[in-house]
Amino acid sequence: MKSLSIAVLALLIGSLTGCAAMLSPSKENADTRPETLYESRLADASTGKVLSLEALSQKLARADVVVIGEYHGHQAVHLLQSQIQTALYRQHPQQVISMEQFNLDKQAAVDAYLSGKTGETEFIEDSNAWPNYRASYRPLVEFARQHGLPVIAANAPATIVRCVGRTGPEHLNKLPTSEQAQLPDTPFMDTPAYREKFDATLTSRHGAADDAMLERMNNTYQAQLLRDNTMASRILAAREAHPGHQIVHTTGTFHSEEHLGTVALLKQRAPNISIAVVSPVVWPADAETAPLHENQNKGDFLYFIQPLPTEFLDEDREHKAMSARFKRPSDDTCLGESS
């Protein structure tokens, strides 16, 4: 759970900022723990049956929306996303890629690159692409570009998310009408289970919270909901714009696992669509068998990966690095907020 907690903690700082035996080792090594950081093992969450990439793509072929959760920056994740994208294309060439990693106000920059009007570095600058774009997301975008597939910038504008996280959901009322129109109806639609999970994740890191911390946590959660509702809305808009196409959505796993977050909001907004969730699970080095049983609820299909190396052993260095990573720029203010 540590990786998920860190992901949510980063958002908080930035906003202010019996099936296990079925995956036991075998002589053929088909079911063993991935041998390198770049490998993954696929399984059907309901049965524990190990799947090949081709078998997974066949099971996913009929889904209206395929959501692939990720641990940001884990190369096994990004390699698998690219492989699933290609395998699904062979099953269903009418495909749209929807990505948390681009914000909706940068859609024009994404379209300009796909249509050949800009080069890659121009695209990265114009779209405010994530720092790990070239290493992690380039394959997805290049496959789409080479095959003429739409790419949807699905996330909410970063500045709006940050300001909601700092000042609360009322920030939306201060936005120009044109910016409000880009956002979904009922932008803070919620599900109780998601709030419970979010609060539990933060309190497990910080313990009891005072009133000020509770307010910051609530604002941070509203910012999270804005992201999820925007992504759900953008996915549904893509389905309307591209009828008959399968939507493949890439997102941080906290937004999709246990069918919560974006997935739950998709179902609320469009109860009849079929959604398949593919979620990552870390297979620790000291675990002889895959941790399937305790993770079966995370998705319809699971992929097991090795954990990344520990980033810090020195807590003081970790704190300084995180503070620097999420340091608020001096000119970063919200409407009605003094600098």
GROMACS .gro file of C-alpha atoms in nm:
model
  339
    1MET     CA    1   0.000   0.000   0.000
    2LYS     CA    2   0.301   0.226   0.038
    3SER     CA    3   0.321   0.319  -0.328
    4LEU     CA    4  -0.044   0.425  -0.332
    5SER     CA    5   0.000   0.625  -0.013
    6ILE     CA    6   0.294   0.810  -0.160
    7ALA     CA    7   0.096   0.890  -0.471
    8VAL     CA    8  -0.186   1.044  -0.270
    9LEU     CA    9   0.060   1.219  -0.039
   10ALA     CA   10   0.219   1.376  -0.345
   11LEU     CA   11  -0.120   1.509  -0.450
   12LEU     CA   12  -0.173   1.648  -0.100
   13ILE     CA   13   0.162   1.826  -0.100
   14GLY     CA   14   0.118   1.950  -0.454
   15SER     CA   15  -0.231   2.080  -0.382
   16LEU     CA   16  -0.135   2.272  -0.075
   17THR     CA   17  -0.065   2.113  -0.318
   18GLY     CA   18  -0.820  -1.997  -0.243
   19CYS     CA   19  -0.652  -1.892  -0.562
   20ALA     CA   20  -0.299  -1.804  -0.464
   21ALA     CA   21  -0.177  -2.157  -0.534
   22MET     CA   22  -0.279  -2.121  -0.896
   23LEU     CA   23   0.006  -1.873  -0.940
   24SER     CA   24   0.269  -2.069  -0.755
   25PRO     CA   25   0.605  -2.135  -0.924
   26SER     CA   26   0.615  -2.406  -1.188
   27LYS     CA   27   0.897  -2.591  -1.361
   28GLU     CA   28   0.825  -2.409  -1.685
   29ASN     CA   29   0.853  -2.069  -1.509
   30ALA     CA   30   0.522  -1.965  -1.665
   31ASP     CA   31   0.378  -1.869  -1.328
   32THR     CA   32   0.685  -1.753  -1.138
   33ARG     CA   33   0.756  -1.407  -1.013
   34PRO     CA   34   0.874  -1.177  -1.296
   35GLU     CA   35   1.248  -1.219  -1.337
   36THR     CA   36   1.322  -0.854  -1.415
   37LEU     CA   37   1.171  -0.512  -1.344
   38TYR     CA   38   1.055  -0.500  -1.706
   39GLU     CA   39   0.841  -0.814  -1.693
   40SER     CA   40   0.488  -0.879  -1.573
   41ARG     CA   41   0.266  -1.181  -1.512
   42LEU     CA   42  -0.099  -1.157  -1.619
   43ALA     CA   43  -0.388  -1.326  -1.441
   44ASP     CA   44  -0.765  -1.337  -1.439
   45ALA     CA   45  -0.854  -1.190  -1.099
   46SER     CA   46  -1.165  -1.403  -1.053
   47THR     CA   47  -0.999  -1.739  -1.114
   48GLY     CA   48  -0.628  -1.682  -1.069
   49LYS     CA   49  -0.565  -1.834  -1.412
   50VAL     CA   50  -0.243  -1.713  -1.570
   51LEU     CA   51  -0.302  -1.546  -1.907
   52SER     CA   52  -0.092  -1.478  -2.210
   53LEU     CA   53  -0.109  -1.131  -2.361
   54GLU     CA   54  -0.311  -1.271  -2.648
   55ALA     CA   55  -0.557  -1.442  -2.414
   56LEU     CA   56  -0.598  -1.119  -2.218
   57SER     CA   57  -0.664  -0.918  -2.533
   58GLN     CA   58  -0.931  -1.167  -2.640
   59LYS     CA   59  -1.105  -1.132  -2.304
   60LEU     CA   60  -1.088  -0.752  -2.327
   61ALA     CA   61  -1.199  -0.728  -2.689
   62ARG     CA   62  -1.570  -0.680  -2.616
   63ALA     CA   63  -1.531  -0.416  -2.344
   64ASP     CA   64  -1.645  -0.065  -2.432
   65VAL     CA   65  -1.375   0.083  -2.211
   66VAL     CA   66  -1.050  -0.081  -2.099
   67VAL     CA   67  -0.887   0.096  -1.805
   68ILE     CA   68  -0.520   0.013  -1.745
   69GLY     CA   69  -0.407   0.124  -1.401
   70GLU     CA   70  -0.044   0.209  -1.347
   71TYR     CA   71   0.222   0.291  -1.095
   72HIS     CA   72   0.365   0.605  -1.252
   73GLY     CA   73   0.724   0.556  -1.364
   74HIS     CA   74   0.739   0.175  -1.337
   75GLN     CA   75   0.876   0.056  -1.670
   76ALA     CA   76   0.711  -0.286  -1.653
   77VAL     CA   77   0.379  -0.103  -1.635
   78HIS     CA   78   0.447   0.118  -1.933
   79LEU     CA   79   0.582  -0.169  -2.141
   80LEU     CA   80   0.267  -0.372  -2.069
   81GLN     CA   81   0.041  -0.077  -2.153
   82SER     CA   82   0.202  -0.053  -2.494
   83GLN     CA   83   0.172  -0.429  -2.547
   84ILE     CA   84  -0.196  -0.428  -2.448
   85GLN     CA   85  -0.265  -0.133  -2.677
   86THR     CA   86  -0.113  -0.320  -2.973
   87ALA     CA   87  -0.284  -0.650  -2.889
   88LEU     CA   88  -0.623  -0.480  -2.854
   89TYR     CA   89  -0.573  -0.301  -3.183
   90ARG     CA   90  -0.533  -0.639  -3.353
   91GLN     CA   91  -0.866  -0.743  -3.199
   92HIS     CA   92  -1.046  -0.412  -3.254
   93PRO     CA   93  -0.873  -0.159  -3.486
   94GLN     CA   94  -1.133   0.107  -3.405
   95GLN     CA   95  -0.953   0.235  -3.099
   96VAL     CA   96  -0.923   0.559  -2.903
   97ILE     CA   97  -0.649   0.620  -2.646
   98SER     CA   98  -0.756   0.826  -2.344
   99MET     CA   99  -0.480   0.944  -2.110
  100GLU     CA  100  -0.471   1.088  -1.761
  101GLN     CA  101  -0.121   1.209  -1.849
  102PHE     CA  102  -0.250   1.501  -2.061
  103ASN     CA  103  -0.489   1.771  -1.946
  104LEU     CA  104  -0.796   1.865  -2.149
  105ASP     CA  105  -0.677   2.222  -2.204
  106LYS     CA  106  -0.381   2.076  -2.395
  107GLN     CA  107  -0.593   1.878  -2.643
  108ALA     CA  108  -0.502   2.116  -2.928
  109ALA     CA  109  -0.133   2.046  -2.870
  110VAL     CA  110  -0.196   1.670  -2.877
  111ASP     CA  111  -0.398   1.700  -3.200
  112ALA     CA  112  -0.134   1.920  -3.361
  113TYR     CA  113   0.132   1.656  -3.306
  114LEU     CA  114  -0.085   1.369  -3.423
  115SER     CA  115  -0.162   1.558  -3.745
  116GLY     CA  116   0.204   1.632  -3.817
  117LYS     CA  117   0.192   2.007  -3.747
  118THR     CA  118   0.453   1.997  -3.471
  119GLY     CA  119   0.761   1.796  -3.384
  120GLU     CA  120   0.798   1.586  -3.072
  121THR     CA  121   0.987   1.840  -2.861
  122GLU     CA  122   0.737   2.109  -2.959
  123PHE     CA  123   0.458   1.871  -2.863
  124ILE     CA  124   0.616   1.794  -2.526
  125GLU     CA  125   0.655   2.163  -2.450
  126ASP     CA  126   0.313   2.267  -2.581
  127SER     CA  127   0.126   1.989  -2.404
  128ASN     CA  128   0.316   2.022  -2.076
  129ALA     CA  129   0.386   1.649  -2.099
  130TRP     CA  130   0.498   1.464  -1.789
  131PRO     CA  131   0.877   1.454  -1.736
  132ASN     CA  132   0.888   1.080  -1.808
  133TYR     CA  133   0.694   1.113  -2.135
  134ARG     CA  134   0.971   0.989  -2.365
  135ALA     CA  135   1.052   0.686  -2.151
  136SER     CA  136   0.697   0.593  -2.050
  137TYR     CA  137   0.425   0.728  -2.279
  138ARG     CA  138   0.593   0.785  -2.613
  139PRO     CA  139   0.510   0.429  -2.733
  140LEU     CA  140   0.136   0.481  -2.675
  141VAL     CA  141   0.124   0.814  -2.857
  142GLU     CA  142   0.348   0.699  -3.142
  143PHE     CA  143   0.137   0.390  -3.202
  144ALA     CA  144  -0.171   0.611  -3.215
  145ARG     CA  145  -0.001   0.860  -3.447
  146GLN     CA  146   0.123   0.590  -3.684
  147HIS     CA  147  -0.220   0.426  -3.702
  148GLY     CA  148  -0.430   0.742  -3.716
  149LEU     CA  149  -0.594   0.686  -3.378
  150PRO     CA  150  -0.739   0.966  -3.164
  151VAL     CA  151  -0.564   1.048  -2.835
  152ILE     CA  152  -0.780   1.211  -2.568
  153ALA     CA  153  -0.626   1.451  -2.317
  154ALA     CA  154  -0.852   1.334  -2.036
  155ASN     CA  155  -0.739   1.503  -1.717
  156ALA     CA  156  -0.863   1.828  -1.564
  157PRO     CA  157  -0.646   2.138  -1.615
  158ALA     CA  158  -0.359   2.127  -1.367
  159THR     CA  159  -0.395   2.486  -1.248
  160ILE     CA  160  -0.763   2.435  -1.167
  161VAL     CA  161  -0.693   2.111  -0.982
  162ARG     CA  162  -0.418   2.276  -0.775
  163CYS     CA  163  -0.642   2.568  -0.682
  164VAL     CA  164  -0.931   2.343  -0.582
  165GLY     CA  165  -0.684   2.153  -0.366
  166ARG     CA  166  -0.569   2.474  -0.200
  167THR     CA  167  -0.886   2.679  -0.169
  168GLY     CA  168  -1.171   2.429  -0.210
  169PRO     CA  169  -1.435   2.346  -0.473
  170GLU     CA  170  -1.572   2.703  -0.464
  171HIS     CA  171  -1.275   2.795  -0.682
  172LEU     CA  172  -1.472   2.680  -0.986
  173ASN     CA  173  -1.722   2.962  -0.930
  174LYS     CA  174  -1.443   3.215  -0.986
  175LEU     CA  175  -1.342   3.078  -1.325
  176PRO     CA  176  -1.437   3.242  -1.654
  177THR     CA  177  -1.742   3.087  -1.818
  178SER     CA  178  -1.527   2.944  -2.098
  179GLU     CA  179  -1.316   2.748  -1.848
  180GLN     CA  180  -1.617   2.629  -1.652
  181ALA     CA  181  -1.771   2.499  -1.974
  182GLN     CA  182  -1.475   2.264  -2.027
  183LEU     CA  183  -1.539   2.087  -1.699
  184PRO     CA  184  -1.798   1.813  -1.646
  185ASP     CA  185  -2.144   1.859  -1.507
  186THR     CA  186  -2.147   1.769  -1.137
  187PRO     CA  187  -1.764   1.790  -1.121
  188PHE     CA  188  -1.752   1.661  -0.763
  189MET     CA  189  -1.977   1.355  -0.800
  190ASP     CA  190  -1.867   1.103  -0.541
  191THR     CA  191  -1.899   0.748  -0.411
  192PRO     CA  192  -1.875   0.672  -0.036
  193ALA     CA  193  -1.631   0.382  -0.078
  194TYR     CA  194  -1.384   0.605  -0.262
  195ARG     CA  195  -1.388   0.866   0.014
  196GLU     CA  196  -1.336   0.596   0.273
  197LYS     CA  197  -1.037   0.458   0.082
  198PHE     CA  198  -0.887   0.803   0.028
  199ASP     CA  199  -0.915   0.900   0.395
  200ALA     CA  200  -0.776   0.566   0.510
  201THR     CA  201  -0.475   0.605   0.282
  202LEU     CA  202  -0.388   0.949   0.415
  203THR     CA  203  -0.453   0.876   0.781
  204SER     CA  204  -0.237   0.564   0.760
  205ARG     CA  205   0.051   0.797   0.675
  206HIS     CA  206  -0.025   1.086   0.909
  207GLY     CA  207  -0.234   0.951   1.196
  208ALA     CA  208  -0.496   1.170   1.363
  209ALA     CA  209  -0.557   1.505   1.193
  210ASP     CA  210  -0.642   1.841   1.343
  211ASP     CA  211  -0.909   2.070   1.197
  212ALA     CA  212  -0.669   2.245   0.962
  213MET     CA  213  -0.540   1.915   0.829
  214LEU     CA  214  -0.893   1.785   0.785
  215GLU     CA  215  -0.981   2.088   0.577
  216ARG     CA  216  -0.673   2.041   0.360
  217MET     CA  217  -0.753   1.672   0.320
  218ASN     CA  218  -1.109   1.754   0.216
  219ASN     CA  219  -0.991   2.009  -0.041
  220THR     CA  220  -0.739   1.758  -0.171
  221TYR     CA  221  -1.013   1.500  -0.204
  222GLN     CA  222  -1.230   1.745  -0.398
  223ALA     CA  223  -0.936   1.801  -0.634
  224GLN     CA  224  -0.912   1.423  -0.675
  225LEU     CA  225  -1.283   1.405  -0.757
  226LEU     CA  226  -1.243   1.680  -1.016
  227ARG     CA  227  -0.978   1.470  -1.189
  228ASP     CA  228  -1.191   1.155  -1.179
  229ASN     CA  229  -1.510   1.323  -1.296
  230THR     CA  230  -1.325   1.498  -1.576
  231MET     CA  231  -1.167   1.176  -1.697
  232ALA     CA  232  -1.502   0.995  -1.685
  233SER     CA  233  -1.668   1.277  -1.876
  234ARG     CA  234  -1.392   1.288  -2.137
  235ILE     CA  235  -1.413   0.912  -2.192
  236LEU     CA  236  -1.787   0.932  -2.249
  237ALA     CA  237  -1.745   1.229  -2.484
  238ALA     CA  238  -1.491   1.025  -2.681
  239ARG     CA  239  -1.738   0.739  -2.711
  240GLU     CA  240  -1.996   0.980  -2.847
  241ALA     CA  241  -1.750   1.136  -3.091
  242HIS     CA  242  -1.619   0.798  -3.206
  243PRO     CA  243  -1.911   0.550  -3.202
  244GLY     CA  244  -1.811   0.186  -3.222
  245HIS     CA  245  -1.458   0.254  -3.100
  246GLN     CA  246  -1.303   0.088  -2.798
  247ILE     CA  247  -1.162   0.335  -2.546
  248VAL     CA  248  -0.830   0.240  -2.384
  249HIS     CA  249  -0.767   0.463  -2.083
  250THR     CA  250  -0.436   0.485  -1.896
  251THR     CA  251  -0.437   0.620  -1.542
  252GLY     CA  252  -0.280   0.595  -1.200
  253THR     CA  253  -0.415   0.285  -1.035
  254PHE     CA  254  -0.569   0.477  -0.743
  255HIS     CA  255  -0.815   0.623  -0.997
  256SER     CA  256  -0.937   0.280  -1.109
  257GLU     CA  257  -0.860  -0.011  -0.877
  258GLU     CA  258  -1.148  -0.176  -0.692
  259HIS     CA  259  -1.365  -0.020  -0.967
  260LEU     CA  260  -1.359   0.308  -0.774
  261GLY     CA  261  -1.265   0.661  -0.878
  262THR     CA  262  -1.299   0.721  -1.250
  263VAL     CA  263  -1.447   0.374  -1.305
  264ALA     CA  264  -1.724   0.417  -1.049
  265LEU     CA  265  -1.810   0.759  -1.191
  266LEU     CA  266  -1.820   0.618  -1.543
  267LYS     CA  267  -2.077   0.366  -1.427
  268GLN     CA  268  -2.280   0.635  -1.252
  269ARG     CA  269  -2.282   0.851  -1.564
  270ALA     CA  270  -2.340   0.567  -1.810
  271PRO     CA  271  -2.468   0.253  -1.633
  272ASN     CA  272  -2.492   0.047  -1.952
  273ILE     CA  273  -2.131   0.066  -2.070
  274SER     CA  274  -1.901  -0.229  -2.013
  275ILE     CA  275  -1.572  -0.153  -1.839
  276ALA     CA  276  -1.276  -0.383  -1.781
  277VAL     CA  277  -1.011  -0.285  -1.528
  278VAL     CA  278  -0.653  -0.408  -1.547
  279SER     CA  279  -0.460  -0.336  -1.227
  280PRO     CA  280  -0.098  -0.372  -1.114
  281VAL     CA  281   0.004  -0.570  -0.807
  282VAL     CA  282   0.354  -0.577  -0.664
  283TRP     CA  283   0.495  -0.927  -0.614
  284PRO     CA  284   0.754  -0.890  -0.335
  285ALA     CA  285   1.084  -1.074  -0.357
  286ASP     CA  286   1.017  -1.264  -0.034
  287ALA     CA  287   0.677  -1.397  -0.148
  288GLU     CA  288   0.695  -1.748  -0.294
  289THR     CA  289   0.350  -1.723  -0.452
  290ALA     CA  290   0.173  -1.429  -0.612
  291PRO     CA  291  -0.031  -1.218  -0.366
  292LEU     CA  292  -0.352  -1.294  -0.551
  293HIS     CA  293  -0.610  -1.358  -0.282
  294GLU     CA  294  -0.569  -1.025  -0.103
  295ASN     CA  295  -0.571  -0.832  -0.432
  296GLN     CA  296  -0.850  -1.000  -0.627
  297ASN     CA  297  -1.082  -0.702  -0.582
  298LYS     CA  298  -0.841  -0.457  -0.742
  299GLY     CA  299  -0.943  -0.530  -1.100
  300ASP     CA  300  -1.094  -0.774  -1.345
  301PHE     CA  301  -0.744  -0.866  -1.450
  302LEU     CA  302  -0.418  -0.828  -1.261
  303TYR     CA  303  -0.059  -0.798  -1.365
  304PHE     CA  304   0.213  -0.883  -1.118
  305ILE     CA  305   0.538  -0.689  -1.124
  306GLN     CA  306   0.853  -0.658  -0.918
  307PRO     CA  307   0.869  -0.360  -0.681
  308LEU     CA  308   1.091  -0.070  -0.779
  309PRO     CA  309   1.412  -0.021  -0.579
  310THR     CA  310   1.369   0.178  -0.260
  311GLU     CA  311   1.418   0.543  -0.347
  312PHE     CA  312   1.543   0.664  -0.008
  313LEU     CA  313   1.671   0.506   0.311
  314ASP     CA  314   1.748   0.837   0.477
  315GLU     CA  315   1.416   0.992   0.589
  316ASP     CA  316   1.563   1.341   0.610
  317ARG     CA  317   1.690   1.325   0.252
  318GLU     CA  318   1.353   1.189   0.141
  319HIS     CA  319   1.170   1.477   0.309
  320LYS     CA  320   1.400   1.736   0.151
  321ALA     CA  321   1.368   1.576  -0.192
  322MET     CA  322   0.989   1.561  -0.173
  323SER     CA  323   0.969   1.922  -0.052
  324ALA     CA  324   1.184   2.034  -0.345
  325ARG     CA  325   0.990   1.822  -0.591
  326PHE     CA  326   0.656   1.974  -0.495
  327LYS     CA  327   0.770   2.322  -0.399
  328ARG     CA  328   0.509   2.579  -0.490
  329PRO     CA  329   0.638   2.842  -0.735
  330SER     CA  330   0.643   3.193  -0.593
  331ASP     CA  331   0.408   3.321  -0.866
  332ASP     CA  332   0.164   3.030  -0.835
  333THR     CA  333  -0.153   3.188  -0.699
  334CYS     CA  334  -0.521   3.118  -0.740
  335LEU     CA  335  -0.802   3.362  -0.819
  336GLY     CA  336  -0.880   3.564  -0.508
  337GLU     CA  337  -0.573   3.427  -0.326
  338SER     CA  338  -0.292   3.656  -0.217
  339SER     CA  339   0.057   3.555  -0.323
   0.00000   0.00000   0.00000
